[in-house]
Amino acid sequence: MGYTNDGMELGIAARAMAWGATALTLALTACPGGDANDDTSTAAASSSGGMESGSASEGEPPASSGAQTSAQTSAQTSDGSTTSPTTQTGDTTAGDDTTSVSEDSTGTPGEAGPDLRELGPHAVDLETGSAQLPGCAMSYDLRTPAGMPDAPVVVLAHGFQGNRASMAGWAEHWASWGLRVVTPNLCHASFGDTDHPQNGADLRALVTSLSLPTVIYAGYSAGGLAAVIATADDDQAIALLGLDMVDNSDVGLAAAASVAVPAFDLVGEPSQCNTSNNGIAVFDAASGRVLRVTEADHCDFQNPADFVCGFGCTGTNNQFQDAEIQSAVLGLSTAVVLWHTGLEPTGAQWWTAGEHYYELLADLGILQEV
């Protein structure tokens, strides 16, 4: 979501004036996602990947997005640190977890490939942990396709005043297609502690701390800004994906010149919560590609959306339901991460005019060039 003197804060401030400061305080402290360190996680849970495991607080499952939900969650301490290492196990299946998603795909023009809006073929394991970074204990969830401990990696960051729970739906969906997805709690993305450059540095440090291979950095709103900064500082990054990314004080714009990998941003309709689409200029400066999802509001790029975003950032739907908008975001975002990790070359067709899924969405009117 937006941040200090920008975006989401403007939406919240406007509501607060009408409803009173007390109501705002209660909303931010008592509702899911209201505290940047009050994390929840939803997924199939079991041991995987060889990272340090910890625990996470109980939360709501992703909204109907095709993402799997967990049979079990675990508890986390109030300061965001994890308890003694443990691993939870659960039982979710998404088909044959040995299926290769690119087995019958060549990426050639005219070949539609699989429908990436649908759940992928892999069951998903969930592990939680905490990485000790300079000045920050960063809690994270790691989702791994079952039996694929060395799958390619995406690091996915949440927005301002949020936590990793609001990225669980995207992470679960991507993992079902054969990716490991790390969703951290940003240490400096709250009203009491806002430091966007440090969030970017922390993402970069997390990758080093966990000894991850080449990664794709992705992020929503302020998390997208952190992803831009991390990508600019990581010569092993392979792609960058923004989900309605929002800049602050031109920090992202300054970093964009150092982004040397394919960059993509999915944006919603301009509003105060995405600072009138100011992230577009960042991706333009990075020689990236930007597509708009028609009628998408800022909250449509969370999965599941949390109460704090809904408090000031929901929009009006005249053409498309939220489920249709989220389905488009699922397909387009999954296409980027599978395409650029080499798992599904036909992901390129979702972003290519004249190809099957691009034209399907464009004909519906839910996809627009920016």
Coordinates of C-alpha atoms in Angstrom, one line a residue:
M1 CA 0.0 0.0 0.0
G2 CA 1.1 3.6 0.0
Y3 CA 3.3 5.2 2.6
T4 CA 4.5 8.2 4.5
N5 CA 2.8 11.3 3.0
D6 CA 1.8 9.3 0.0
G7 CA -0.8 6.8 -1.2
M8 CA -2.4 4.6 1.4
E9 CA -1.8 7.1 4.3
L10 CA -3.9 9.7 2.4
G11 CA -6.7 7.2 2.1
I12 CA -6.5 6.2 5.8
A13 CA -6.2 9.8 6.9
A14 CA -9.3 10.8 5.0
R15 CA -11.3 8.0 6.6
A16 CA -9.8 8.7 10.0
M17 CA -11.1 12.3 9.9
A18 CA -14.6 11.0 9.3
W19 CA -14.5 8.1 11.7
G20 CA -12.2 9.4 14.3
A21 CA -8.7 8.6 15.4
T22 CA -9.9 5.9 17.8
A23 CA -11.5 3.9 15.1
L24 CA -8.4 4.1 13.0
T25 CA -6.2 2.9 15.9
L26 CA -8.5 0.0 16.5
A27 CA -8.5 -1.0 12.9
L28 CA -4.8 -0.9 12.6
T29 CA -4.1 -2.9 15.7
A30 CA -7.0 -5.4 15.8
C31 CA -7.4 -6.5 12.2
P32 CA -5.4 -8.9 10.0
G33 CA -2.5 -7.2 8.4
G34 CA -2.7 -4.1 10.5
D35 CA 0.8 -4.6 12.0
A36 CA 3.8 -5.0 9.9
N37 CA 5.2 -7.6 12.3
D38 CA 1.8 -9.4 13.0
D39 CA 2.2 -12.1 10.5
T40 CA -0.1 -14.9 9.4
S41 CA 0.5 -17.6 6.8
T42 CA -1.7 -19.9 4.8
A43 CA -0.5 -22.9 2.8
A44 CA 0.2 -26.5 2.9
A45 CA 2.8 -26.9 5.7
S46 CA 5.6 -29.4 5.8
S47 CA 9.4 -29.6 6.0
S48 CA 11.4 -28.5 2.9
G49 CA 14.3 -26.6 1.5
G50 CA 16.9 -26.8 4.2
M51 CA 16.3 -23.3 5.7
E52 CA 15.9 -22.5 9.4
S53 CA 12.3 -23.1 10.3
G54 CA 10.3 -21.3 12.9
S55 CA 6.6 -20.6 13.3
A56 CA 3.9 -18.1 12.3
S57 CA 0.6 -16.9 13.8
E58 CA -2.8 -18.2 12.9
G59 CA -4.4 -16.3 10.0
E60 CA -7.2 -16.5 7.4
P61 CA -6.7 -18.6 4.2
P62 CA -6.3 -16.8 0.8
A63 CA -9.5 -15.6 -0.8
S64 CA -10.8 -17.8 -3.5
S65 CA -7.9 -17.6 -6.0
G66 CA -7.3 -21.2 -6.6
A67 CA -4.6 -21.2 -4.0
Q68 CA -4.4 -24.1 -1.6
T69 CA -4.9 -23.5 2.1
S70 CA -3.2 -25.2 5.0
A71 CA -4.5 -27.7 7.5
Q72 CA -2.1 -26.2 10.1
T73 CA -0.5 -22.9 11.0
S74 CA 1.8 -22.1 13.9
A75 CA 2.4 -19.4 16.5
Q76 CA 4.8 -16.5 16.5
T77 CA 6.0 -14.1 19.2
S78 CA 4.6 -10.6 19.2
D79 CA 7.9 -8.9 18.4
G80 CA 8.0 -10.8 15.0
S81 CA 10.8 -13.2 16.1
T82 CA 10.2 -16.9 15.8
T83 CA 10.1 -19.5 18.5
S84 CA 12.5 -22.5 18.6
P85 CA 12.8 -24.1 15.2
T86 CA 10.0 -26.5 14.4
T87 CA 8.4 -27.7 11.2
Q88 CA 4.7 -28.2 10.8
T89 CA 3.2 -30.7 8.4
G90 CA 0.0 -30.6 6.5
D91 CA -1.7 -32.4 3.6
T92 CA -2.7 -30.5 0.4
T93 CA -2.4 -31.8 -3.1
A94 CA -2.6 -30.0 -6.4
G95 CA -2.1 -33.0 -8.8
D96 CA 0.9 -35.0 -9.8
D97 CA 3.9 -33.2 -8.2
T98 CA 6.3 -34.9 -10.6
T99 CA 4.7 -33.3 -13.7
S100 CA 7.0 -30.9 -15.6
V101 CA 5.1 -27.7 -16.3
S102 CA 7.2 -27.0 -19.4
E103 CA 7.2 -30.6 -20.7
D104 CA 5.1 -29.9 -23.7
S105 CA 5.9 -26.2 -24.2
T106 CA 8.3 -24.7 -26.6
G107 CA 7.4 -21.0 -26.2
T108 CA 6.9 -20.6 -29.9
P109 CA 4.4 -18.0 -31.2
G110 CA 0.9 -19.4 -31.5
E111 CA 1.3 -22.0 -28.8
A112 CA -1.0 -21.0 -25.9
G113 CA 0.5 -23.2 -23.3
P114 CA -1.2 -24.0 -20.0
D115 CA -3.8 -21.6 -18.4
L116 CA -1.7 -20.1 -15.6
R117 CA -4.8 -18.7 -13.9
E118 CA -5.5 -22.3 -12.8
L119 CA -3.7 -24.0 -9.9
G120 CA -0.5 -25.7 -11.0
P121 CA 0.3 -29.4 -10.8
H122 CA 2.4 -29.4 -7.6
A123 CA 1.5 -29.9 -4.0
V124 CA 3.1 -27.1 -1.8
D125 CA 5.1 -27.4 1.4
L126 CA 5.4 -24.5 3.8
E127 CA 8.3 -23.7 6.2
T128 CA 8.7 -20.7 8.3
G129 CA 11.8 -19.1 9.8
S130 CA 13.7 -16.0 10.8
A131 CA 16.9 -14.6 9.3
Q132 CA 19.2 -12.5 11.5
L133 CA 20.0 -9.5 9.3
P134 CA 22.0 -6.4 10.4
G135 CA 19.6 -4.5 12.7
C136 CA 16.7 -6.8 11.8
A137 CA 15.3 -10.2 12.5
M138 CA 13.3 -10.9 9.4
S139 CA 10.6 -13.5 9.6
Y140 CA 9.7 -15.3 6.4
D141 CA 7.6 -18.1 4.9
L142 CA 9.1 -20.4 2.3
R143 CA 6.8 -22.3 0.0
T144 CA 8.3 -25.2 -2.0
P145 CA 6.8 -27.4 -4.6
A146 CA 6.8 -30.9 -3.1
G147 CA 9.8 -32.9 -4.0
M148 CA 11.6 -29.9 -5.6
P149 CA 14.0 -28.5 -3.0
D150 CA 16.1 -26.9 -5.7
A151 CA 13.3 -25.2 -7.6
P152 CA 13.9 -21.6 -8.9
V153 CA 13.3 -18.8 -6.3
V154 CA 11.1 -15.8 -6.2
V155 CA 11.3 -13.3 -3.3
L156 CA 8.0 -11.6 -2.8
A157 CA 7.5 -8.6 -0.6
H158 CA 4.3 -7.2 1.0
G159 CA 3.1 -3.5 1.1
F160 CA 3.3 -0.8 3.6
Q161 CA 1.7 -1.5 7.0
G162 CA 1.2 -5.1 5.9
N163 CA 2.8 -8.5 6.4
R164 CA 3.6 -11.7 4.5
A165 CA 0.1 -13.0 5.0
S166 CA -1.3 -10.7 2.3
M167 CA 1.0 -12.3 -0.3
A168 CA 0.2 -15.9 0.7
G169 CA -2.3 -16.4 -2.2
W170 CA 0.2 -15.4 -4.9
A171 CA 3.0 -17.3 -3.3
E172 CA 0.9 -20.5 -3.0
H173 CA -0.2 -20.2 -6.6
W174 CA 3.3 -19.7 -7.9
A175 CA 4.7 -22.5 -5.9
S176 CA 2.1 -24.9 -7.3
W177 CA 3.6 -24.2 -10.7
G178 CA 7.1 -25.3 -9.6
L179 CA 8.7 -22.3 -7.9
R180 CA 10.1 -21.8 -4.4
V181 CA 8.6 -18.5 -3.0
V182 CA 10.0 -16.6 0.0
T183 CA 7.6 -14.1 1.5
P184 CA 9.3 -12.0 4.3
N185 CA 8.0 -9.6 6.8
L186 CA 9.6 -6.2 5.9
C187 CA 11.3 -4.7 9.0
H188 CA 10.7 -1.0 8.1
A189 CA 7.3 -0.8 6.5
S190 CA 5.0 0.6 9.3
F191 CA 3.9 4.0 10.5
G192 CA 6.4 3.7 13.4
D193 CA 9.3 2.6 11.3
T194 CA 9.4 3.6 7.6
D195 CA 12.7 3.1 5.7
H196 CA 12.2 2.1 2.0
P197 CA 15.9 2.0 1.0
Q198 CA 16.6 -0.2 4.0
N199 CA 13.7 -2.5 3.1
G200 CA 15.4 -3.0 -0.3
A201 CA 18.8 -3.6 1.4
D202 CA 17.1 -6.1 3.7
L203 CA 15.7 -8.1 0.8
R204 CA 19.1 -8.3 -0.8
A205 CA 20.6 -9.3 2.6
L206 CA 17.9 -12.0 3.0
V207 CA 18.9 -13.6 -0.3
T208 CA 22.5 -13.7 0.9
S209 CA 21.6 -14.9 4.4
L210 CA 19.6 -17.9 3.0
S211 CA 22.2 -18.7 0.4
L212 CA 19.7 -18.5 -2.3
P213 CA 20.7 -18.9 -6.0
T214 CA 19.7 -16.4 -8.7
V215 CA 16.2 -15.0 -7.8
I216 CA 13.4 -12.9 -9.2
Y217 CA 12.4 -10.0 -6.9
A218 CA 8.7 -9.2 -6.7
G219 CA 6.7 -6.9 -4.6
Y220 CA 3.4 -5.2 -4.0
S221 CA 3.2 -1.4 -3.5
A222 CA 6.0 -0.4 -1.1
G223 CA 7.2 -4.0 -1.3
G224 CA 7.5 -3.4 -5.1
L225 CA 9.8 -0.4 -4.2
A226 CA 11.9 -2.7 -2.0
A227 CA 12.1 -5.2 -4.9
V228 CA 13.3 -2.5 -7.3
I229 CA 16.0 -1.4 -4.9
A230 CA 17.1 -5.0 -4.2
T231 CA 17.2 -5.9 -7.9
A232 CA 19.3 -2.8 -8.7
D233 CA 21.9 -4.0 -6.1
D234 CA 21.9 -7.7 -7.1
D235 CA 23.8 -8.7 -10.2
Q236 CA 22.5 -12.2 -9.9
A237 CA 18.8 -11.2 -10.1
I238 CA 17.1 -12.5 -13.2
A239 CA 13.9 -10.4 -13.4
L240 CA 11.7 -7.9 -11.5
L241 CA 8.0 -7.9 -11.0
G242 CA 5.9 -5.2 -9.5
L243 CA 2.3 -5.5 -8.3
D244 CA 0.9 -2.0 -8.4
M245 CA 4.3 -0.8 -7.3
V246 CA 4.4 2.7 -5.6
D247 CA 7.5 4.9 -5.5
N248 CA 8.3 7.3 -2.6
S249 CA 10.4 10.5 -2.9
D250 CA 11.8 9.1 -6.2
V251 CA 13.8 6.5 -4.4
G252 CA 12.7 3.8 -6.9
L253 CA 13.2 6.2 -9.9
A254 CA 16.8 6.7 -8.8
A255 CA 17.4 2.9 -8.5
A256 CA 15.7 2.1 -11.8
A257 CA 18.8 3.1 -13.9
S258 CA 20.7 0.2 -12.2
V259 CA 18.1 -2.4 -13.0
A260 CA 19.6 -4.5 -15.7
V261 CA 17.1 -7.4 -15.9
P262 CA 13.7 -7.7 -17.6
A263 CA 11.2 -5.7 -15.5
F264 CA 7.4 -5.9 -15.4
D265 CA 4.7 -4.0 -13.5
L266 CA 1.0 -4.9 -13.2
V267 CA -1.0 -1.8 -12.2
G268 CA -4.5 -0.9 -11.3
E269 CA -6.5 2.3 -11.9
P270 CA -4.8 5.4 -10.7
S271 CA -5.8 6.5 -7.2
Q272 CA -4.4 8.1 -4.1
C273 CA -3.4 4.7 -2.8
N274 CA -1.0 3.9 -5.6
T275 CA 0.0 7.6 -5.8
S276 CA -1.6 8.0 -9.2
N277 CA 0.4 5.2 -10.7
N278 CA 3.8 6.8 -9.9
G279 CA 5.4 3.4 -10.2
I280 CA 4.9 3.5 -14.0
A281 CA 7.7 6.0 -14.3
V282 CA 10.1 3.7 -12.4
F283 CA 9.5 0.8 -14.8
D284 CA 9.7 3.1 -17.8
A285 CA 13.1 4.2 -16.5
A286 CA 14.1 0.5 -16.1
S287 CA 13.1 -0.1 -19.7
G288 CA 10.4 -2.3 -18.3
R289 CA 6.9 -3.4 -19.4
V290 CA 3.7 -2.2 -17.8
L291 CA 0.2 -3.5 -18.2
R292 CA -3.0 -2.3 -16.5
V293 CA -5.7 -4.6 -15.2
T294 CA -9.0 -2.8 -15.8
E295 CA -10.9 -1.7 -12.7
A296 CA -8.3 -3.1 -10.4
D297 CA -7.9 -1.1 -7.2
H298 CA -4.8 -1.2 -5.0
C299 CA -6.2 -4.0 -2.8
D300 CA -6.7 -6.3 -5.8
F301 CA -2.9 -6.8 -5.8
Q302 CA -3.0 -8.4 -2.4
N303 CA -4.1 -12.0 -2.0
P304 CA -5.9 -12.2 0.3
A305 CA -6.7 -8.5 0.7
D306 CA -6.5 -7.3 4.3
F307 CA -8.8 -5.0 6.3
V308 CA -6.3 -2.1 6.4
C309 CA -6.2 -1.8 2.6
G310 CA -10.0 -2.1 2.4
F311 CA -10.3 0.7 4.9
G312 CA -9.3 3.3 2.3
C313 CA -8.3 1.7 -1.0
T314 CA -11.1 -0.3 -2.5
G315 CA -12.6 0.9 -5.8
T316 CA -15.8 0.6 -7.8
N317 CA -16.4 -2.4 -10.1
N318 CA -18.8 -1.7 -13.0
Q319 CA -17.4 -4.2 -15.5
F320 CA -15.5 -6.9 -13.6
Q321 CA -15.9 -8.7 -10.3
D322 CA -13.0 -8.9 -7.9
A323 CA -12.6 -12.6 -8.7
E324 CA -12.2 -11.8 -12.4
I325 CA -9.6 -9.1 -11.7
Q326 CA -7.6 -11.4 -9.4
S327 CA -7.7 -14.2 -12.0
A328 CA -6.1 -11.8 -14.5
V329 CA -3.4 -10.8 -12.0
L330 CA -2.8 -14.5 -11.2
G331 CA -2.3 -15.4 -14.9
L332 CA -0.1 -12.4 -15.8
S333 CA 2.1 -12.5 -12.7
T334 CA 2.6 -16.3 -12.9
A335 CA 3.5 -15.9 -16.6
V336 CA 6.4 -13.6 -15.7
V337 CA 7.9 -15.7 -12.9
L338 CA 7.6 -19.0 -14.9
W339 CA 8.9 -17.5 -18.1
H340 CA 11.9 -15.9 -16.6
T341 CA 12.9 -18.9 -14.5
G342 CA 12.6 -21.0 -17.7
L343 CA 9.9 -23.3 -16.2
E344 CA 7.3 -22.2 -18.8
P345 CA 8.5 -20.4 -21.9
T346 CA 4.9 -19.8 -23.1
G347 CA 4.6 -17.3 -20.2
A348 CA 5.9 -14.8 -22.7
Q349 CA 2.7 -15.1 -24.7
W350 CA 0.7 -13.6 -21.9
W351 CA 2.6 -10.4 -22.4
T352 CA 2.8 -10.5 -26.2
A353 CA 0.1 -8.8 -28.4
G354 CA -1.4 -11.2 -30.9
E355 CA -0.9 -14.3 -28.7
H356 CA -3.6 -16.4 -27.2
Y357 CA -3.9 -15.4 -23.5
Y358 CA -2.9 -11.8 -24.2
E359 CA -5.7 -11.5 -26.8
L360 CA -8.2 -13.4 -24.6
L361 CA -7.7 -10.8 -21.8
A362 CA -7.6 -7.9 -24.1
D363 CA -10.8 -8.9 -25.9
L364 CA -12.5 -9.1 -22.5
G365 CA -11.4 -5.6 -21.9
I366 CA -9.6 -6.5 -18.6
L367 CA -6.1 -5.9 -20.0
Q368 CA -4.8 -2.5 -21.2
E369 CA -1.4 -1.3 -22.5
V370 CA 0.1 1.5 -20.5

